[in-house]
Each structure stands twice: as C-alpha cells, then as structure tokens.
XYZ file of C-alpha atoms in Angstrom:
485
model
C 110.201 52.846 26.591
C 112.626 51.881 25.960
C 112.035 48.237 26.695
C 109.216 47.967 24.921
C 110.070 48.868 21.241
C 114.113 49.293 21.665
C 117.026 47.505 23.153
C 119.507 50.547 24.797
C 123.012 49.948 26.109
C 123.230 50.843 29.559
C 126.106 52.934 29.212
C 124.385 54.789 26.530
C 123.901 58.514 27.088
C 120.456 59.622 27.437
C 117.859 58.532 25.111
C 115.297 60.670 23.640
C 112.246 59.406 21.935
C 110.055 61.069 19.477
C 106.524 60.338 17.414
C 107.496 60.681 13.462
C 104.539 59.281 11.849
C 101.291 57.627 12.248
C 98.870 55.801 10.105
C 94.739 55.222 10.529
C 92.962 56.365 12.844
C 95.870 55.994 15.425
C 97.228 59.093 17.342
C 100.559 58.959 19.722
C 102.369 61.136 21.906
C 105.523 60.818 24.430
C 104.719 61.982 27.855
C 107.189 62.131 30.436
C 110.518 61.332 28.004
C 110.282 57.666 27.584
C 106.078 57.480 28.153
C 104.025 56.675 24.662
C 100.491 57.374 25.025
C 98.197 55.842 22.427
C 94.723 56.840 21.603
C 92.375 57.144 18.808
C 92.181 54.021 16.994
C 93.935 51.133 15.024
C 97.039 52.081 12.664
C 100.704 52.510 13.175
C 102.844 54.787 14.687
C 106.670 54.864 13.896
C 108.941 55.995 16.942
C 112.483 57.855 16.606
C 115.520 57.150 19.211
C 118.352 59.440 19.496
C 121.236 58.772 21.951
C 123.162 62.191 23.433
C 127.450 62.105 23.551
C 129.041 60.828 26.434
C 132.643 60.951 27.683
C 132.410 57.174 26.414
C 130.522 57.601 23.487
C 129.501 59.837 20.458
C 126.137 60.201 19.752
C 124.224 57.365 17.998
C 122.544 57.824 14.825
C 118.716 57.834 15.271
C 116.943 54.129 14.937
C 112.873 53.983 14.166
C 110.396 51.396 15.342
C 107.363 50.918 14.125
C 104.248 50.170 16.624
C 101.125 48.566 14.587
C 97.967 48.449 16.624
C 94.986 46.165 15.184
C 90.956 46.215 16.087
C 89.905 43.924 18.562
C 87.652 41.390 16.465
C 84.580 41.334 18.600
C 82.980 38.402 19.719
C 78.852 38.545 19.499
C 76.215 36.402 20.706
C 73.686 36.580 18.103
C 70.110 35.395 18.286
C 66.866 35.408 16.418
C 63.137 35.404 17.540
C 60.903 32.630 15.706
C 58.024 34.359 13.856
C 54.923 33.270 12.332
C 55.001 32.424 8.592
C 54.347 35.588 6.315
C 55.492 35.281 2.931
C 58.767 37.289 4.063
C 62.461 36.209 4.712
C 62.668 39.111 7.521
C 64.007 38.098 11.230
C 64.229 39.840 13.958
C 67.951 39.769 15.676
C 69.594 40.644 19.097
C 73.308 41.264 19.557
C 75.522 40.229 23.036
C 79.444 41.875 23.198
C 81.609 39.476 25.110
C 84.728 40.951 24.835
C 84.831 44.773 25.156
C 87.782 46.248 26.897
C 86.845 47.870 30.394
C 84.102 50.699 29.844
C 84.529 50.743 26.009
C 81.445 51.959 24.221
C 80.912 49.969 21.127
C 77.529 48.279 19.433
C 75.986 47.273 16.142
C 74.311 50.115 14.671
C 70.818 49.659 14.604
C 69.520 50.935 11.154
C 72.628 49.667 9.368
C 72.122 45.804 8.803
C 69.865 43.439 7.372
C 68.548 40.132 9.075
C 67.165 37.272 7.041
C 66.031 34.284 6.862
C 67.078 31.468 3.829
C 63.905 31.519 2.695
C 60.654 32.401 3.507
C 58.876 28.825 4.063
C 57.640 27.565 7.677
C 60.380 24.933 8.910
C 62.672 25.126 12.041
C 65.649 25.781 12.938
C 66.021 27.908 9.924
C 69.587 30.008 9.474
C 69.005 33.779 9.808
C 72.286 35.675 8.284
C 73.497 39.519 9.393
C 74.240 41.631 6.364
C 75.576 45.606 5.960
C 76.233 45.643 9.612
C 78.382 48.707 10.994
C 79.500 49.820 14.398
C 78.980 52.869 16.254
C 80.184 54.172 20.008
C 82.630 56.500 20.962
C 85.450 53.685 20.847
C 84.304 51.914 17.548
C 87.733 52.602 16.084
C 89.447 50.028 18.634
C 86.829 46.882 17.423
C 85.897 44.840 14.207
C 82.875 42.793 13.203
C 83.052 38.697 13.038
C 82.442 37.195 9.669
C 80.018 35.841 9.160
C 77.160 36.834 11.620
C 74.349 34.096 12.008
C 71.797 33.096 14.089
C 69.020 30.114 13.831
C 64.951 30.321 14.331
C 62.029 28.869 13.687
C 59.267 29.895 11.004
C 55.925 29.075 12.608
C 52.938 27.755 10.031
C 50.473 30.353 10.025
C 46.639 29.071 11.110
C 43.761 29.754 8.735
C 41.254 31.941 9.796
C 38.425 30.395 11.453
C 35.392 29.933 9.130
C 32.196 32.426 10.061
C 29.311 30.977 7.734
C 25.967 32.387 8.057
C 23.356 29.920 7.444
C 21.070 30.764 4.634
C 17.686 29.180 5.374
C 16.267 30.103 2.473
C 18.576 28.507 -0.407
C 20.136 25.900 2.342
C 23.164 26.992 2.114
C 26.522 27.544 4.123
C 27.736 31.063 2.814
C 30.354 33.357 3.577
C 30.656 37.130 3.381
C 31.851 38.584 -0.459
C 34.828 39.947 1.189
C 36.308 36.372 2.139
C 38.245 34.455 -1.022
C 37.409 30.977 -1.970
C 39.074 28.390 0.258
C 38.861 25.048 0.865
C 36.762 23.207 3.825
C 36.144 19.846 5.621
C 32.913 19.563 7.135
C 32.309 16.694 9.671
C 29.279 15.247 11.330
C 28.177 12.529 13.104
C 25.112 10.045 13.094
C 25.952 8.837 16.678
C 27.551 5.945 15.336
C 30.190 7.102 13.212
C 31.524 10.473 12.139
C 31.275 11.444 8.184
C 33.773 13.923 6.410
C 33.192 15.802 3.674
C 35.839 18.036 1.388
C 34.293 21.106 -0.411
C 37.606 22.577 -2.515
C 37.541 26.115 -3.466
C 34.422 27.602 -2.580
C 32.727 30.412 -0.911
C 29.595 28.721 -0.125
C 28.354 24.800 1.147
C 25.296 23.501 -0.011
C 23.587 21.691 3.319
C 23.203 18.019 3.403
C 19.732 17.199 4.310
C 22.187 14.522 6.826
C 23.225 17.634 8.316
C 19.713 18.667 9.597
C 19.468 18.308 13.451
C 22.798 17.902 13.878
C 25.770 19.825 15.057
C 28.259 20.112 12.230
C 31.949 21.187 12.323
C 33.789 23.036 9.835
C 37.324 23.989 9.295
C 39.306 26.012 6.584
C 41.875 24.008 5.024
C 45.405 24.544 5.193
C 46.021 25.834 1.595
C 49.838 24.232 1.726
C 52.481 23.225 4.327
C 52.894 27.072 5.340
C 49.460 27.047 6.897
C 47.670 24.967 9.428
C 43.784 24.080 9.482
C 41.861 26.834 10.847
C 40.357 26.187 14.400
C 36.959 24.389 14.447
C 34.035 26.490 13.543
C 30.607 24.497 15.166
C 27.342 25.189 13.464
C 23.757 23.705 15.116
C 21.501 23.030 12.284
C 17.454 22.620 13.160
C 15.247 20.002 11.630
C 13.281 20.904 8.726
C 9.585 22.350 9.655
C 6.858 20.338 9.283
C 5.119 19.885 5.579
C 2.720 22.448 4.051
C -0.663 21.733 4.310
C -2.253 21.147 0.883
C -4.628 23.088 -0.163
C -6.632 24.245 -3.317
C -4.449 26.903 -5.744
C -4.777 27.740 -9.390
C -1.890 28.279 -11.801
C -2.524 29.784 -14.819
C -0.517 30.401 -17.792
C -1.415 32.963 -20.160
C -0.122 35.374 -23.176
C -1.507 37.466 -26.034
C -2.111 34.388 -28.695
C -0.290 36.038 -31.550
C 2.593 36.889 -29.443
C 2.625 34.235 -26.801
C 6.609 34.212 -26.341
C 6.945 37.485 -25.676
C 3.709 38.242 -23.423
C 4.020 34.906 -21.147
C 3.075 35.063 -17.471
C 2.209 32.409 -14.624
C -0.309 33.815 -12.719
C -0.794 31.974 -8.923
C -4.014 32.681 -7.554
C -4.235 32.723 -3.717
C -3.824 29.177 -1.980
C -0.283 29.152 -1.877
C 0.935 31.331 0.811
C 4.859 30.576 -0.273
C 5.981 29.146 -3.674
C 8.882 28.429 -5.495
C 8.723 28.178 -9.389
C 10.534 27.051 -12.544
C 10.151 26.528 -15.816
C 12.610 23.455 -16.165
C 11.037 20.070 -17.132
C 13.830 17.198 -17.553
C 13.546 14.501 -20.085
C 10.810 12.437 -18.778
C 8.329 15.612 -18.120
C 8.748 15.591 -14.519
C 8.769 18.987 -12.865
C 12.288 19.615 -11.928
C 12.277 22.639 -9.813
C 15.574 24.637 -10.556
C 15.511 27.920 -8.740
C 17.232 28.408 -4.965
C 14.711 30.071 -2.611
C 11.006 30.917 -2.300
C 8.398 33.967 -2.983
C 5.773 34.657 -1.035
C 2.130 35.328 -2.561
C 0.817 38.846 -0.951
C -2.231 39.479 -3.215
C -4.985 38.329 -5.238
C -3.145 37.634 -7.666
C 1.071 37.306 -7.976
C 2.214 37.527 -11.597
C 5.728 35.908 -11.946
C 8.240 38.075 -13.612
C 10.496 36.520 -16.043
C 8.371 33.491 -16.889
C 8.805 34.526 -20.795
C 9.006 31.058 -22.516
C 6.013 28.781 -23.256
C 6.921 25.576 -21.497
C 5.810 23.430 -18.416
C 6.012 25.347 -15.202
C 6.889 23.649 -11.639
C 5.276 25.013 -8.649
C 5.803 23.851 -4.961
C 4.335 25.327 -2.116
C 6.654 26.553 0.805
C 5.864 25.817 4.449
C 8.029 28.670 6.147
C 7.581 28.834 9.612
C 10.288 31.031 11.176
C 13.262 33.014 9.619
C 16.151 30.606 11.151
C 14.233 27.170 10.294
C 14.541 25.179 7.092
C 11.454 24.995 4.953
C 9.816 22.234 3.675
C 7.898 21.627 0.540
C 4.588 20.193 -0.637
C 4.483 18.007 -4.053
C 5.300 19.644 -7.322
C 2.547 21.038 -9.198
C 2.755 21.143 -13.393
C 1.172 24.077 -15.420
C 1.232 23.966 -18.751
C 0.246 26.756 -21.202
C -1.359 24.403 -23.960
C -0.332 24.315 -27.955
C 2.356 26.587 -29.469
C 0.572 29.166 -31.418
C 1.418 28.222 -35.383
C 3.700 30.487 -36.979
C 2.544 32.479 -39.839
C 4.632 34.492 -42.552
C 4.119 38.312 -43.048
C 5.551 37.831 -46.487
C 5.847 35.254 -49.327
C 8.441 35.447 -52.101
C 9.227 33.845 -55.485
C 13.463 34.233 -56.786
C 13.168 33.984 -60.534
C 16.151 32.851 -61.019
C 15.578 29.694 -58.549
C 12.745 28.460 -60.641
C 13.642 25.033 -61.887
C 12.878 24.141 -65.655
C 12.933 28.128 -66.780
C 15.608 30.775 -67.451
C 15.874 34.831 -66.770
C 16.970 36.795 -69.695
C 18.854 40.082 -69.300
C 16.047 42.384 -68.762
C 14.542 39.853 -65.686
C 11.729 38.321 -67.713
C 11.504 34.620 -66.640
C 11.105 32.189 -70.200
C 10.176 28.358 -70.250
C 9.372 26.054 -73.021
C 5.888 24.998 -74.312
C 4.962 21.880 -73.011
C 7.888 22.070 -70.297
C 7.402 21.957 -66.369
C 8.607 24.455 -64.020
C 8.878 23.981 -60.470
C 8.660 27.258 -58.325
C 10.360 27.562 -54.740
C 8.702 29.724 -52.244
C 10.223 31.409 -49.377
C 8.523 33.188 -46.433
C 9.547 36.252 -44.435
C 9.257 35.845 -40.656
C 8.679 38.629 -38.265
C 12.109 39.023 -37.160
C 13.482 39.439 -41.021
C 14.382 35.813 -41.232
C 13.969 34.121 -44.878
C 12.765 30.034 -44.657
C 11.712 28.092 -47.269
C 7.783 27.855 -46.986
C 5.913 24.385 -46.410
C 4.213 23.451 -49.908
C 1.163 22.331 -48.208
C 1.050 25.960 -46.464
C 0.032 27.009 -50.085
C -1.846 26.655 -53.414
C -0.545 27.792 -56.998
C -2.859 28.619 -59.437
C -2.322 30.437 -63.349
C -3.871 32.794 -65.701
C -3.903 30.373 -68.112
C -6.753 28.011 -67.616
C -4.866 24.836 -69.102
C -1.939 24.830 -67.154
C -1.458 21.711 -65.348
C -0.520 22.159 -61.574
C 0.475 19.654 -58.670
C 1.733 21.079 -55.912
C 4.536 23.582 -56.284
C 5.111 22.507 -60.442
C 3.160 23.673 -63.827
C 3.243 22.589 -67.156
C 2.639 24.762 -70.069
C 0.558 23.107 -72.670
C 0.251 26.439 -74.436
C 2.622 29.274 -75.647
C 1.816 32.817 -74.379
C 2.354 34.896 -71.014
C 1.221 33.126 -68.089
C 0.969 34.676 -64.401
C 1.597 32.470 -61.921
C -0.099 33.312 -58.382
C 1.273 31.688 -54.954
C -1.885 32.181 -51.759
C -1.329 31.334 -48.371
C -4.552 29.135 -47.511
C -4.473 30.147 -44.483
C -4.512 33.912 -45.342
C -5.069 34.687 -49.181
C -4.142 37.935 -48.772
C -0.066 36.646 -48.114
C 0.629 36.279 -52.124
C 3.050 36.273 -54.823
C 2.707 36.555 -58.292
C 5.604 35.879 -61.303
C 5.200 36.158 -65.000
C 6.352 33.451 -67.170
C 6.508 34.110 -71.192
C 6.354 30.423 -72.475
C 7.550 30.419 -76.005
C 6.096 27.950 -78.718
C 7.999 25.114 -79.994
C 8.244 24.254 -83.177
C 4.226 23.314 -84.653
C 3.086 24.398 -80.986
C 0.048 26.706 -80.466
C -0.712 29.329 -78.232
C -3.606 29.526 -75.711
C -5.814 31.091 -78.653
C -5.478 28.041 -80.382
C -2.822 29.698 -83.334
C 0.543 28.180 -83.859
C 2.242 31.279 -83.361
C 2.827 32.775 -80.161
C 0.876 36.078 -78.605
C 2.971 39.132 -79.621
C 2.853 42.781 -80.377
C 0.451 45.264 -78.762
C -1.685 42.407 -77.243
C 1.434 40.754 -75.469
C 2.670 44.005 -74.253
C -0.771 45.198 -72.721
C -1.089 42.124 -71.091
C 2.114 42.479 -69.675
C 1.747 46.073 -68.499
C -1.065 44.867 -66.373
C 0.292 42.273 -65.146
C 2.854 43.833 -63.772
C 0.703 46.334 -62.209
C -1.248 43.730 -60.504
C 2.060 42.360 -58.859
C 2.952 45.923 -57.789
C -0.467 46.140 -56.108
C -0.219 41.990 -54.610
C 0.397 40.844 -51.001
C -0.855 42.589 -47.631
C 2.174 42.102 -45.319
C 1.162 42.290 -41.619
C 3.506 41.849 -38.807
C 3.768 39.249 -36.020
C 6.041 38.035 -33.607
C 7.898 34.666 -34.219
C 7.812 31.977 -31.870
C 10.910 31.626 -29.665
C-alpha cells in the first residue's frame, strides 16, 4: 500500500491504513504500516485510509477501498477406467490437478462424489460424469471446482461362462448342473469334409445326435445379447457306440389278477436280458416304441417292473452295457401283450320308475300302466367305482310275474289288468337283479289276469303288493369289483 489500492498525493501527510471489514473466509491485516496481509480464503476486505495534517495540508477525510479475492478454478484432468459389462453405470475415475499455487494442498474429497457412465450397456468411448464432488485440504477455500467434470471410457462386453457339460451315457444327453440356468448353445462338429452347426435355444441339456459319436464336438454358450460375447469353446470327445448285444432267449410275461387286472398288472422279465429298457407305449401302427430313457439291470431270477400298471403292449429291448463311459447299443425290440381285456361286470342294476316309458308314477311312487299298453324299461348299472352307466340290453333278461305278458328285449305288453312284477336279471350273473311293480289298470271292457272283467282289488291285491315289496327288498346280490381303466 498505497499503490495497490489508493493514489496518494506525495505532499500529503503521513497515511494510516486500517482494515475496516472482511467477508467470506478472507482474513486481512496491516503490518509495517503499509503492508496488507491476506489469509483464510476468498472474500472481500474493506481497507480505510486516513491522512495526517501537515504545515501545508489539513487532514483529509478517511477514504476506503474494497479488495475482492476470488477462488482459483482448478484445472483438473479426469480419466476413467474401462470396465466389463456388469449391468451397472458405476465408473472408477482418477484426477490430476494442474494449476495449484506453490505448495497449496487441495484435492477432491474421496467419498464425496459419484462417477457414472451415461448408461449400463456395453460400448466404446462412453461419457462418464462426476457429480456431487467437494474439495478437501488446507487450502481448499482458495479454490473452486470446474463444471462439468467428465471423462470417457469403454464398457467391454462380458464373455459368457464356458459350459461344463457332463456326458450321460445312459440317457445319451449332455447335461449341466442344476445350479446352471437355461441358456442357448451352439454345437459344431465335422465329418472330415464339412462342418455342421446346430443351435439349441433355452436349454440345460442337449440330446446327443448319433452323428456326433466317434467325433469331438465343440460347444459354446451363445451370447444372450449385445452386452455379452460367446463363451470360449468346450471340446467334448464322444466315443463310438458299443457293439450290439448278443441275442438270447428271454421270457417276458404280463400278469395280473383276472378280476382286477388294471390295478395289479405287472411285467415280469425272466433271466436272459442282463440289461433292458421298457415302455408300455405302442404307436398307431402297433410298432413297439421305446419312450423311456435309460435302462435297468436284471439282477435276480425274475425282475418285476414296477409302475407298469396299465394293460397294454409292452416294448422291451436288450441293452449292451460294456462300460460306464461308453454309449450302449440295443437289440431288436420285443413286444409283449397281456391278452384280451377282462369283461367288465356291474355290481348292481337299477330301474328308475320315472324313466319307464308308457307308464306313470302316482304321488305314492306306484307305477301305473294301461291294459294292452306297451312299456319300455331302461336299465342302469352301478360300477365298482360308483359310476352309473346305461346297461346293454343283450346283457339282461326281463321276466314277468304274469305269464301272459309279452316281452321283447326291454319292452313289455300287458294283455291283462292286474299287478305285474317285472324282473331284470344279469344273464352272466343271475344274482344281479332288480324288480319293479307295475299296476296295470283295466280299460273299458278289459279283462283281468283271472279272466274277469274287473281289476284285482281289495285284500287279495294288497296282500300281493306286500308280498312283492318284500321280495324286492331282498332282491339283488351286490358284489364289488374293480372297473377296468
């Protein structure tokens, strides 16, 4: 001072400088009479000047000047690291400070900022932006951050994990552990003349093509999208198939309890096939079709195949198993049939009065018909599982308590008026029966079963009805059986 802030007449008296005020983080002081010392940081300092009286000059009025100290904007070189795609935008950045003064200590505070790529997708020269940064260090108040703080870097495609397939020689599949998610794979192989490629989308297992046997195949996990690269190649050598099994005599027998064949059906394989595979699937051309994967070994004198519960034709193949790490070969298929399906018989037959055509039911539940009329009786069977089905007419015989009634299959014609008891009996089992009482009413001038022109009434009719009802209650022998599925 004074030259930095004031212009002072050289003839003036002595000058006195004072610090009248400061703002911001700036501190100011006067030393040595006219030396202004600043510290702290940026801000303003108001400096006062007073001139003393001399012989030729009176003391001047105090004047002031304002000194503004601005922070220095840092010149920062920002770089970002390349990274592999991970589904996030997080970036790693580094800073170099180019214009700090002297030995000033200032830097960006490590935990204060975020650095992010513009998006998470793989790509080259992607912008990285630093936000929420703050300065630290003893001289931080003299400096300011630039805006924006940016850098550029690459997000590299992530390589798919190399598959680690296991060869299952029994099911003839390439399989992955259960912990691996389904994905798409590409298989390549060569026959010595040209290369073949097959795609297998969204899978965890690959059925081995017979064309691959005795060759080394290459498998890669296909990149799921543009953020990934195909995996490295997994090479799998596949041996040739073992020699065909020697044909030998073997006995196959399908057995079951005659009455309940569907429930107790079993397939017994006698010695002769050391290993076998079996299915009860037969296609429309009756050709044996092995549907099941894998094989089982006959280890006793007779092996009973569990789960073969349905009556049908079974397909059996002998399997040549020479080693655990070899593909097996199979003999010709053998068909085994259990014979005809057992006849299904009912456990009960029923007659619903309201379904008797040509008759009617009164309020007491008694069935009535007119003399000389013809009724049609519908029979129903109750099967062992409770299902009710309409009976086949050829399976039953109808009889009447009145000899003059005319019966044809399930129709009955009444020439005479009287109580008639109609009985339905299963031809194959007479114990399965059902009876129904029909009150046949006379028409004008009609005759009764005893030749008179009036109906049988009074005590004799009541006694007959009571007798017939007792007979109906005792009728029908019920036995259970299993329905053929």
